[in-house]
PDB file of C-alpha atoms in Angstrom:
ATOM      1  CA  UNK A   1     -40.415  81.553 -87.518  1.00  0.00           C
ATOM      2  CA  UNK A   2     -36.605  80.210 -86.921  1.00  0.00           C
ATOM      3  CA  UNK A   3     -34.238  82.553 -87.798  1.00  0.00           C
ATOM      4  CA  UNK A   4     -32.118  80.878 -89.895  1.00  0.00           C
ATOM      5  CA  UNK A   5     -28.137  80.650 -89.885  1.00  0.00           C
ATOM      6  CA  UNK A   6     -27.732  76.948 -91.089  1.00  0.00           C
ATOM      7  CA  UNK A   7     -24.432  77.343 -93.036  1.00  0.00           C
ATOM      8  CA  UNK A   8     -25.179  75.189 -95.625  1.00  0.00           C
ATOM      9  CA  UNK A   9     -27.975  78.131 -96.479  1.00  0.00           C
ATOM     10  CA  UNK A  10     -25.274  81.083 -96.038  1.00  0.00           C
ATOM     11  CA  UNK A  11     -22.333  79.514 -97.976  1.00  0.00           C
ATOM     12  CA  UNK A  12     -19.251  80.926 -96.331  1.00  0.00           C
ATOM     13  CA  UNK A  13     -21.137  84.301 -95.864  1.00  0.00           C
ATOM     14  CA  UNK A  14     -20.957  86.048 -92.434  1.00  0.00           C
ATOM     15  CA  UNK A  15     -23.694  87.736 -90.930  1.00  0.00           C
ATOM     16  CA  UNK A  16     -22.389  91.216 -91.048  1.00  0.00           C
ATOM     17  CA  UNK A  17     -23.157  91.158 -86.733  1.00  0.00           C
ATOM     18  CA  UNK A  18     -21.032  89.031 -86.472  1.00  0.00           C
ATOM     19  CA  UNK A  19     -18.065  91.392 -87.756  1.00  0.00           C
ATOM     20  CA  UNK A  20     -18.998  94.101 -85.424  1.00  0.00           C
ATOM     21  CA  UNK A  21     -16.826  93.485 -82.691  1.00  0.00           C
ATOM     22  CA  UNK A  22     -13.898  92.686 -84.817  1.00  0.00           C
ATOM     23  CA  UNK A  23     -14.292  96.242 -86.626  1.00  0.00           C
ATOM     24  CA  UNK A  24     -14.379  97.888 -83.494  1.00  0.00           C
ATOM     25  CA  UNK A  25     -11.332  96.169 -81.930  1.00  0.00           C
ATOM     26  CA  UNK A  26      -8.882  95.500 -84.601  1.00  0.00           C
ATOM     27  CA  UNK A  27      -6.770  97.458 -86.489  1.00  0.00           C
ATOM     28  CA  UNK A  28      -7.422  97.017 -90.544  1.00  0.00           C
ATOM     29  CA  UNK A  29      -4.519  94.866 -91.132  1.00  0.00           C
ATOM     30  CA  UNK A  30      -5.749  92.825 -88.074  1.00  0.00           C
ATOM     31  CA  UNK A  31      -9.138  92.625 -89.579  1.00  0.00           C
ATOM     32  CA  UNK A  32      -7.930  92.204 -93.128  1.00  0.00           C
ATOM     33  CA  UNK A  33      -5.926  89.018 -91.629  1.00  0.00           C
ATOM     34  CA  UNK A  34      -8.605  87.727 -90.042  1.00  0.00           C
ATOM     35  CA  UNK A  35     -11.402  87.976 -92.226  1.00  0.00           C
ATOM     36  CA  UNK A  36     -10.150  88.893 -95.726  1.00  0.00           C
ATOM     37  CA  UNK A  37      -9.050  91.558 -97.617  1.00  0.00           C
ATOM     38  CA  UNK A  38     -12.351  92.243 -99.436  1.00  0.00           C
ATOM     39  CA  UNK A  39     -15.940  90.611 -99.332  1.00  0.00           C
ATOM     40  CA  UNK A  40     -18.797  90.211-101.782  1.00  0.00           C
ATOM     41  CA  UNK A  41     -21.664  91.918 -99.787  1.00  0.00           C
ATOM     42  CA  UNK A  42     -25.395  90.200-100.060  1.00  0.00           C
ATOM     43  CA  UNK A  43     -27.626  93.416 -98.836  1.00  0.00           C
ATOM     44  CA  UNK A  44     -31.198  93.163-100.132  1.00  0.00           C
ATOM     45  CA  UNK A  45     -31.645  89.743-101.567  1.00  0.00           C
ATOM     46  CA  UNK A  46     -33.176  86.177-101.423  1.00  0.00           C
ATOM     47  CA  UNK A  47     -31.005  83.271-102.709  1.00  0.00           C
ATOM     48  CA  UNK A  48     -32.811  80.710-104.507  1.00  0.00           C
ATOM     49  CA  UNK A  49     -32.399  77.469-102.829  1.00  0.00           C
ATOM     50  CA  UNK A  50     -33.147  74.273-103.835  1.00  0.00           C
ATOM     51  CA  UNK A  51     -35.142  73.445-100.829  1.00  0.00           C
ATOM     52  CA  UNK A  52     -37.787  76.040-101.747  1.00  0.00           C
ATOM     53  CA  UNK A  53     -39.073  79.297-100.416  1.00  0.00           C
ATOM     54  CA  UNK A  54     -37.951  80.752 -97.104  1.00  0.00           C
ATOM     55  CA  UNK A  55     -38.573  84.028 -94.795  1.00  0.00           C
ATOM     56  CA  UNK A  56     -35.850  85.933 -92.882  1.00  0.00           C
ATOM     57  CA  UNK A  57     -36.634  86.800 -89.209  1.00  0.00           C
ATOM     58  CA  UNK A  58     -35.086  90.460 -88.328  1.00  0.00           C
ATOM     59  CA  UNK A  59     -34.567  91.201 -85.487  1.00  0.00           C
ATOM     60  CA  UNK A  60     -33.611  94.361 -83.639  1.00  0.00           C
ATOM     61  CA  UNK A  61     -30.764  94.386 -81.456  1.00  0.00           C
ATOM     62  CA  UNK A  62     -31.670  97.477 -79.252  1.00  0.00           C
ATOM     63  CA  UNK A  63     -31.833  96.268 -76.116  1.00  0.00           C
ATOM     64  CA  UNK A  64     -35.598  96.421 -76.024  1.00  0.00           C
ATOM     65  CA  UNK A  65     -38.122  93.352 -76.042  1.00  0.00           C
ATOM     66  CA  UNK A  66     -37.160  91.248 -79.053  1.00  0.00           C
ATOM     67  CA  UNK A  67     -39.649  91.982 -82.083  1.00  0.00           C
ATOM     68  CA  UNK A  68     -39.171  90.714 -85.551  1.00  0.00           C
ATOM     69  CA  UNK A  69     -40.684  90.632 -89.033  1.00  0.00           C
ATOM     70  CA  UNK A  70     -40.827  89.012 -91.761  1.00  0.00           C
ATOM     71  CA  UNK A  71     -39.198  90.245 -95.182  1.00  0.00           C
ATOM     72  CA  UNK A  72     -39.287  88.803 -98.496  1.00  0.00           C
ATOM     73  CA  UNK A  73     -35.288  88.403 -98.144  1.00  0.00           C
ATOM     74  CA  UNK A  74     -33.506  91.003 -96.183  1.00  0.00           C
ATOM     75  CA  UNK A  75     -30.007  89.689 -95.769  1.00  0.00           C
ATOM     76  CA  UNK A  76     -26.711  91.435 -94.559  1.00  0.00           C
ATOM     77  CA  UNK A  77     -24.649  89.176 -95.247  1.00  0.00           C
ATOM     78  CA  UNK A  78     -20.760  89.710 -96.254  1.00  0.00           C
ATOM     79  CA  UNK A  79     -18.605  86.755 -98.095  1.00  0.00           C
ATOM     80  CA  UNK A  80     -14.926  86.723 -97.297  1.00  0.00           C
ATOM     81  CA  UNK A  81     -12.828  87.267-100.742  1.00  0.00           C
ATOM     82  CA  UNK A  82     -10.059  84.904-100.087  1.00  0.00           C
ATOM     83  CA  UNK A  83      -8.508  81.362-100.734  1.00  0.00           C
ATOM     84  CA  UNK A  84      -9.976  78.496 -98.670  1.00  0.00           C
ATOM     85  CA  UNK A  85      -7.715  76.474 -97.058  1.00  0.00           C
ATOM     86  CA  UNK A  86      -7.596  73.899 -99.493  1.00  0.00           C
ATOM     87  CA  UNK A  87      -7.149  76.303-102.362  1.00  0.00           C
ATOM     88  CA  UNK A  88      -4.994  75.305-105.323  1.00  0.00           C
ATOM     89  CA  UNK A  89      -3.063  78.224-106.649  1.00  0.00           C
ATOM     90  CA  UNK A  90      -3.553  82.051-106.455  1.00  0.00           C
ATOM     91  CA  UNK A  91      -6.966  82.193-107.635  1.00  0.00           C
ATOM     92  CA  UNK A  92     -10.147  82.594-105.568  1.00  0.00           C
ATOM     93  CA  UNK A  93     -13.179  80.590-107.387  1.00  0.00           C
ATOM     94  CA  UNK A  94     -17.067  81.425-106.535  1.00  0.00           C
ATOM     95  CA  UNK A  95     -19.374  79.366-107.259  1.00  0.00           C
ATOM     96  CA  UNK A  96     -22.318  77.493-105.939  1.00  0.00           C
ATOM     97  CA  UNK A  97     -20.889  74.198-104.537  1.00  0.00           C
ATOM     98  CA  UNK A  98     -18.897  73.600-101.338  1.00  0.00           C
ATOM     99  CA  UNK A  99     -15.556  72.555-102.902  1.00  0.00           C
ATOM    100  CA  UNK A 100     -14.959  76.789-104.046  1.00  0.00           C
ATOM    101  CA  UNK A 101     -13.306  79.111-102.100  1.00  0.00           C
ATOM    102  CA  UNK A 102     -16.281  81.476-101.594  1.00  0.00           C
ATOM    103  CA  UNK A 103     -19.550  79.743-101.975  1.00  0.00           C
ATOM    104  CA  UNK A 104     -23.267  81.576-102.409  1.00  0.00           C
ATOM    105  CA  UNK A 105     -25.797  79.002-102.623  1.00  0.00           C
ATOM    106  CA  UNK A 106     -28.045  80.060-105.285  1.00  0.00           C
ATOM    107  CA  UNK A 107     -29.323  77.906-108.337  1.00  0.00           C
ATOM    108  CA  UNK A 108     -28.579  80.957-110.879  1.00  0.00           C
ATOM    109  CA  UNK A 109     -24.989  80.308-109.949  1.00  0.00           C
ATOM    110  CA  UNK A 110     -22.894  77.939-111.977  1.00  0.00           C
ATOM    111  CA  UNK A 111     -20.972  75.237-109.814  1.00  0.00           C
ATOM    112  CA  UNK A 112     -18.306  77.059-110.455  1.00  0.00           C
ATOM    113  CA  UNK A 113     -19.235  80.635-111.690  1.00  0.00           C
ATOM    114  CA  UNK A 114     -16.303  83.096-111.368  1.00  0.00           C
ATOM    115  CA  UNK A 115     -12.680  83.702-109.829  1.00  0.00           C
ATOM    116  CA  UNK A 116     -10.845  86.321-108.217  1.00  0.00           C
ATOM    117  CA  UNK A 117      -7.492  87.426-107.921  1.00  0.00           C
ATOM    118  CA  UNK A 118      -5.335  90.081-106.527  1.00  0.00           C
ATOM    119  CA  UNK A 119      -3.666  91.193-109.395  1.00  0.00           C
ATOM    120  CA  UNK A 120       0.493  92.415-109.279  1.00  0.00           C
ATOM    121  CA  UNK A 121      -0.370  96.267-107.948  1.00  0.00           C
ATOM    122  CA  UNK A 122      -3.061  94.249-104.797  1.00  0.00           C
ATOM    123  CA  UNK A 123      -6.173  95.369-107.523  1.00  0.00           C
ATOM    124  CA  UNK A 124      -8.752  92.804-107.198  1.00  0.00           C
ATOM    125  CA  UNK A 125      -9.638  91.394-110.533  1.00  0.00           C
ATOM    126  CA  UNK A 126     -12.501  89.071-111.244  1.00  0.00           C
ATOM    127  CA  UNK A 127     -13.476  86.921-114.480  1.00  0.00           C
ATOM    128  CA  UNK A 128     -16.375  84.847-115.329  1.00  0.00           C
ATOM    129  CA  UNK A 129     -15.857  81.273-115.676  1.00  0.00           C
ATOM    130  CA  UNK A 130     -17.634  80.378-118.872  1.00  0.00           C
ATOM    131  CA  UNK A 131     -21.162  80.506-116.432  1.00  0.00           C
ATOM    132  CA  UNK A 132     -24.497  79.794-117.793  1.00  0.00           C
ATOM    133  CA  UNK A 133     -25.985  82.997-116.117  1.00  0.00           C
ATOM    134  CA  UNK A 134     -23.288  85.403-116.298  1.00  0.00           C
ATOM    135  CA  UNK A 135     -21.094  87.966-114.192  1.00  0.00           C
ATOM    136  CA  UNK A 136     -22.081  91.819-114.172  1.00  0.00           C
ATOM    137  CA  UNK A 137     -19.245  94.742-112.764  1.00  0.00           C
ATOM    138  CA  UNK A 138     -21.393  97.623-112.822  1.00  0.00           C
ATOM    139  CA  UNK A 139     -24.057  96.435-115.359  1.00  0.00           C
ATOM    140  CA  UNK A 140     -21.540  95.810-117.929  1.00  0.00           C
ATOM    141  CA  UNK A 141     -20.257  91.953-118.518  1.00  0.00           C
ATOM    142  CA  UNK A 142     -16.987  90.316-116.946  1.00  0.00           C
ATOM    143  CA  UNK A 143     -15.104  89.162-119.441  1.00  0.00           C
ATOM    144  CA  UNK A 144     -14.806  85.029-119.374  1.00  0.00           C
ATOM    145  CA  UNK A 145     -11.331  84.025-118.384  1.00  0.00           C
ATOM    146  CA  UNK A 146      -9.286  83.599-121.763  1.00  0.00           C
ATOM    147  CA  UNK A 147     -11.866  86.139-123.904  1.00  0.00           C
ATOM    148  CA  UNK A 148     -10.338  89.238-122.487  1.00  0.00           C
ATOM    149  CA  UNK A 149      -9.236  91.118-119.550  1.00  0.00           C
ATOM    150  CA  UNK A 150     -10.067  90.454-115.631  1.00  0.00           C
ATOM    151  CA  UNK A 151     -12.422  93.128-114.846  1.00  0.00           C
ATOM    152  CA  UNK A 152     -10.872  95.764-112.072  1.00  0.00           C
ATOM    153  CA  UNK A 153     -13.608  95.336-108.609  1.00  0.00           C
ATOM    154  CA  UNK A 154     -13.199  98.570-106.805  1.00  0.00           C
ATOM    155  CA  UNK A 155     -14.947  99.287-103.389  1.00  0.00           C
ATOM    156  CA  UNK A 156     -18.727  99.846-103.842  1.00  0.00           C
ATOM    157  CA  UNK A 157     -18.817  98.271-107.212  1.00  0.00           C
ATOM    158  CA  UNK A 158     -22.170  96.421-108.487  1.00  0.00           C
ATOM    159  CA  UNK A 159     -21.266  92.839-108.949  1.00  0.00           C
ATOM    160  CA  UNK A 160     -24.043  90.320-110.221  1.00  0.00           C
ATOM    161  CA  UNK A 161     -23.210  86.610-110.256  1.00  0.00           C
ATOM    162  CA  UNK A 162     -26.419  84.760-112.111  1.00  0.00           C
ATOM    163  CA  UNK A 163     -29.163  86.872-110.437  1.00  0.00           C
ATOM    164  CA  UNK A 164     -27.553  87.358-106.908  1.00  0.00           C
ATOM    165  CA  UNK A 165     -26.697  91.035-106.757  1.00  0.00           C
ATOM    166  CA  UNK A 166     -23.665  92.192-104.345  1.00  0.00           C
ATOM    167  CA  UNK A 167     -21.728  95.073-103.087  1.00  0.00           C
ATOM    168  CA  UNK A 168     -17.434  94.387-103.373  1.00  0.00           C
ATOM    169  CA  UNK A 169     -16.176  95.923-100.455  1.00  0.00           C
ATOM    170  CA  UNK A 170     -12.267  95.952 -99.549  1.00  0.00           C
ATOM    171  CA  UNK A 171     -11.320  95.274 -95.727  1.00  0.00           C
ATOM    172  CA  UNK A 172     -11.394  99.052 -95.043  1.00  0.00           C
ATOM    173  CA  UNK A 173     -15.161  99.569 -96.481  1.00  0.00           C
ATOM    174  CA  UNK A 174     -16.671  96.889 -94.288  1.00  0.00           C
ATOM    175  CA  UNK A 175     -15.241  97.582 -91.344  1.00  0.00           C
ATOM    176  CA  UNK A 176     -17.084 101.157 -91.621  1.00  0.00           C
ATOM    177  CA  UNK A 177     -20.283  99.507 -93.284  1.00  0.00           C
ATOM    178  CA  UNK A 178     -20.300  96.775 -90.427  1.00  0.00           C
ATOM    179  CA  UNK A 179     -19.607 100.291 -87.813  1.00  0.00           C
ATOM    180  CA  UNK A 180     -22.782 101.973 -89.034  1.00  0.00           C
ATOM    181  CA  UNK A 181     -24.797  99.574 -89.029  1.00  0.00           C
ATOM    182  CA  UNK A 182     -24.607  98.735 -85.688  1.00  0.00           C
ATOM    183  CA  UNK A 183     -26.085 102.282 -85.134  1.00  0.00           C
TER     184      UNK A 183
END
């Protein structure tokens, strides 16, 4: 098996390795900067791709002969919260397609699915974007954008987009998730 890191398969998720060094070097802001104020974090799932099934290699990083296994879809992968760099405005849009500024490349996610914002205090705020499957905060609905309030993401809030379940984390959070699980 190939382990797989094609991007056009991750979106513009980061394999959460690759943030180690960064979160052992840099200072928050310094991360923050670099990589985002807060990320949508894909733990324990398998997107559904249009190209069909696939199989995650994992493989330990001990130092030790390299072994791996298969899993059904064990995936640490984290996706930057922030504007792209041809982002219109002060909104953040997810969504399946490469034109959004934070793309997960499932089929239960709409083109474009949600948005995010920092709202006037630096709350993140998120709102659905009139998708066919949905947004979840916590197993209650995000309100669609004109039909009600942006829903407030907090660190370690339950966020489902479609059927892809994440983990929001603010700058802060993932540099001490991406720390322990280097361990």
């Amino acid at each position: 098996m190939k382990r797989d890191t094609d991007a056009a398969i991750r979106g513009t998720g980061i394999p959460v390795r690759d943030l180690r060094g960064d979160a052992r070097t840099l200072s928050r802001e310094e991360f923050a900067d670099r990589h985002g104020g807060a990320f949508l974090l894909l733990s324990a799932a398998e997107l559904s791709l249009a190209r069909g099934p696939s199989q995650t290699e994992v493989c330990l990083d001990d130092g030790g002969p390299r072994r791996g296994e298969s899993t059904v879809g064990l995936s640490l992968v984290a996706f930057p919260v922030r504007r792209g760099a041809s982002s219109a405005g002060h909104l953040i849009t997810v969504g399946r397609t490469a034109d959004n500024d934070l793309v997960i490349p499932d089929l239960s996610i709409s083109r474009f699915h949600a948005f995010v914002k920092q709202g006037p205090r630096g709350e993140w705020l998120i709102h659905d974007a009139g998708s066919t499957n949905g947004s979840t905060l916590n197993g209650r609905s995000v309100p669609q954008q004109g039909a009600g309030s942006a829903a407030e993401l907090k660190s370690g809030d339950d966020v489902r987009l479609g059927q892809v379940e994440l983990t929001f984390l603010e700058a802060e959070a993932m540099i001490a998730f991406a720390l322990k699980v280097e361990r």
